[in-house]
């Protein structure tokens, strides 16, 4: 049984009884929609790393791994969809799965944005600690800079702070610092700043 690529109804003839598109027209419509959805997904995928630099959660690296996983699975689905569409194969289930992925980077971005912007101004907690080491991976856009400090949280040895380039250059291992942390409006603690003590 074949289904219309555009609306998903069963088709017996070349023209879909439901939306009236021929199989060639349905393929064009399907491709156009796939491109649009992928653009929406990619835009959200740019917003998330950007916001994660402004309101970096303490568990940023864990979130980035999760985000990376979503990103590559979604793109793999898009590639398979494109190929199946070209071969006019059934892709209803995969289409539905893909639409589930489209809003994910936007949901993650909105979570960071709300968590950071709606956080009350005065409630920074300053934790005294020392710098353990630093890590710098030059990247195409902004790179990844981490200041590793000894953790103040129980059961955690080290905190990996997503610092900006100024703070990264300012501190070295052994420095005594205060780390400012905000609780987050959604309960996701995020790194606010690092200061010399
Ligand atoms: Zn149709």
Coordinates of C-alpha atoms and ligand atoms in Angstrom, one line a residue:
X1 CA 0.0 0.0 0.0
X2 CA 1.3 3.4 -0.8
X3 CA 0.5 6.6 1.0
X4 CA 0.4 10.2 -0.2
X5 CA 3.7 11.9 0.7
X6 CA 2.0 15.1 1.5
X7 CA -1.2 14.2 3.5
X8 CA -0.5 10.6 4.3
X9 CA -3.8 9.2 3.1
X10 CA -3.9 5.9 1.2
X11 CA -3.6 6.3 -2.5
X12 CA -4.9 3.9 -5.1
X13 CA -4.4 6.0 -8.2
X14 CA -1.6 8.5 -8.9
X15 CA -3.8 11.3 -7.8
X16 CA -4.4 11.4 -4.0
X17 CA -8.2 11.1 -3.3
X18 CA -7.8 13.2 -0.2
X19 CA -5.7 16.2 -1.2
X20 CA -5.8 15.9 -4.9
X21 CA -2.1 16.0 -5.5
X22 CA -0.4 13.7 -7.9
X23 CA 2.5 11.7 -6.5
X24 CA 5.0 14.1 -8.1
X25 CA 3.3 17.2 -6.7
X26 CA 3.0 15.5 -3.3
X27 CA 6.8 14.9 -3.3
X28 CA 7.5 18.5 -4.0
X29 CA 5.2 19.6 -1.2
X30 CA 6.8 17.1 1.1
X31 CA 10.3 18.3 0.3
X32 CA 9.3 21.9 0.8
X33 CA 7.8 21.1 4.2
X34 CA 10.8 19.0 5.2
X35 CA 13.1 22.0 4.4
X36 CA 11.0 24.4 6.3
X37 CA 10.9 22.2 9.4
X38 CA 14.6 21.5 9.2
X39 CA 15.2 25.3 9.1
X40 CA 13.1 25.8 12.2
X41 CA 15.1 23.0 13.9
X42 CA 18.5 24.5 12.9
X43 CA 17.5 28.0 14.1
X44 CA 16.6 26.6 17.5
X45 CA 19.9 24.7 17.5
X46 CA 21.7 28.0 17.1
X47 CA 19.7 29.6 19.9
X48 CA 20.5 26.9 22.4
X49 CA 24.3 27.1 22.5
X50 CA 24.0 30.9 22.3
X51 CA 21.7 31.1 25.4
X52 CA 23.8 28.6 27.2
X53 CA 26.7 31.1 27.1
X54 CA 24.6 33.8 28.6
X55 CA 22.8 31.7 31.3
X56 CA 25.2 28.8 31.7
X57 CA 23.8 26.1 34.0
X58 CA 26.2 24.4 36.3
X59 CA 25.5 21.2 34.5
X60 CA 26.1 22.7 31.1
X61 CA 28.3 20.0 29.7
X62 CA 25.7 17.4 30.5
X63 CA 23.1 19.4 28.8
X64 CA 25.3 19.9 25.7
X65 CA 25.8 16.2 25.4
X66 CA 22.1 15.7 25.5
X67 CA 21.6 18.5 23.0
X68 CA 24.2 17.0 20.7
X69 CA 22.4 13.7 20.8
X70 CA 19.1 15.3 19.8
X71 CA 20.8 17.3 17.1
X72 CA 22.4 14.3 15.3
X73 CA 19.5 12.0 15.7
X74 CA 17.2 14.6 14.2
X75 CA 19.5 15.3 11.3
X76 CA 19.9 11.5 10.6
X77 CA 16.0 11.3 10.5
X78 CA 15.9 14.2 8.1
X79 CA 18.5 12.5 5.8
X80 CA 16.5 9.2 5.8
X81 CA 13.2 11.1 5.2
X82 CA 14.7 12.9 2.2
X83 CA 15.9 9.7 0.8
X84 CA 12.6 7.9 1.3
X85 CA 10.8 10.8 -0.1
X86 CA 12.9 10.7 -3.2
X87 CA 12.1 7.0 -3.6
X88 CA 8.4 7.7 -2.8
X89 CA 8.5 5.2 0.1
X90 CA 6.2 5.2 3.0
X91 CA 7.4 7.6 5.7
X92 CA 4.4 8.5 7.8
X93 CA 5.8 7.1 11.1
X94 CA 9.2 8.8 10.5
X95 CA 7.5 12.1 9.6
X96 CA 5.7 12.0 12.9
X97 CA 8.8 11.2 14.8
X98 CA 10.6 14.0 13.1
X99 CA 8.0 16.6 14.0
X100 CA 8.5 15.6 17.6
X101 CA 12.2 16.6 17.3
X102 CA 11.6 20.0 15.7
X103 CA 10.5 21.9 18.9
X104 CA 13.1 20.3 21.2
X105 CA 16.0 22.8 20.7
X106 CA 13.4 25.6 21.2
X107 CA 12.1 24.1 24.4
X108 CA 15.6 23.7 25.7
X109 CA 16.4 27.3 24.7
X110 CA 13.2 28.7 26.3
X111 CA 14.0 26.7 29.5
X112 CA 17.4 28.4 29.8
X113 CA 16.0 31.8 28.9
X114 CA 13.2 31.6 31.5
X115 CA 15.5 30.1 34.1
X116 CA 17.9 33.0 33.7
X117 CA 15.8 36.1 33.0
X118 CA 13.1 35.4 35.6
X119 CA 15.7 34.8 38.3
X120 CA 15.4 37.5 41.0
X121 CA 18.3 40.0 40.8
X122 CA 19.5 39.8 44.4
X123 CA 19.8 36.1 45.1
X124 CA 23.4 35.3 44.1
X125 CA 25.2 32.9 46.4
X126 CA 29.0 33.2 46.6
X127 CA 30.9 30.0 47.2
X128 CA 34.5 30.3 48.3
X129 CA 36.7 27.9 46.4
X130 CA 40.0 27.5 44.5
X131 CA 40.8 27.1 40.8
X132 CA 41.9 23.6 40.0
X133 CA 42.7 23.9 36.3
X134 CA 41.6 25.4 33.0
X135 CA 40.4 24.0 29.7
X136 CA 40.3 25.8 26.4
X137 CA 39.1 24.3 23.1
X138 CA 39.2 26.9 20.3
X139 CA 36.0 26.6 18.3
X140 CA 34.7 28.1 15.0
X141 CA 32.3 30.5 16.7
X142 CA 33.3 31.1 20.3
X143 CA 35.1 28.0 21.4
X144 CA 34.7 26.2 24.7
X145 CA 36.4 27.7 27.8
X146 CA 36.1 26.0 31.2
X147 CA 37.4 27.0 34.6
X148 CA 37.6 23.9 36.8
X149 CA 37.1 24.8 40.5
X150 CA 36.8 22.6 43.5
X151 CA 33.1 21.9 44.1
X152 CA 31.1 23.1 47.1
X153 CA 28.4 20.6 46.3
X154 CA 28.3 17.3 48.1
X155 CA 29.3 14.3 46.1
X156 CA 30.9 16.5 43.4
X157 CA 34.6 16.9 43.1
X158 CA 34.8 19.7 40.5
X159 CA 32.6 22.3 38.9
X160 CA 33.2 23.1 35.3
X161 CA 32.4 26.8 34.9
X162 CA 31.6 28.1 31.4
X163 CA 33.6 31.4 31.8
X164 CA 34.0 34.1 29.2
X165 CA 37.5 34.8 27.7
X166 CA 38.3 37.6 30.1
X167 CA 37.7 35.5 33.2
X168 CA 39.5 32.6 31.5
X169 CA 42.6 34.7 31.1
X170 CA 42.3 36.3 34.5
X171 CA 42.5 33.1 36.6
X172 CA 45.0 30.4 37.0
X173 CA 45.2 27.1 39.0
X174 CA 45.6 27.7 42.7
X175 CA 43.8 31.1 42.7
X176 CA 41.3 31.7 45.6
X177 CA 38.0 32.8 44.2
X178 CA 34.3 33.3 44.9
X179 CA 31.9 31.7 42.5
X180 CA 28.6 33.4 42.1
X181 CA 25.7 31.0 41.5
X182 CA 22.0 31.8 41.0
X183 CA 19.3 29.3 41.8
X184 CA 17.4 29.7 38.5
X185 CA 13.7 30.5 38.2
X186 CA 13.1 26.9 37.1
X187 CA 15.4 25.4 39.7
X188 CA 18.4 24.9 37.4
X189 CA 21.3 26.5 39.2
X190 CA 23.4 28.6 36.8
X191 CA 26.9 30.1 37.0
X192 CA 26.7 33.9 37.4
X193 CA 30.3 35.0 37.8
X194 CA 33.8 34.4 39.3
X195 CA 35.6 36.9 41.5
X196 CA 39.0 37.0 43.2
X197 CA 38.9 36.7 47.0
Ligands
LIG1 ZN1 -2.7 13.5 -0.3

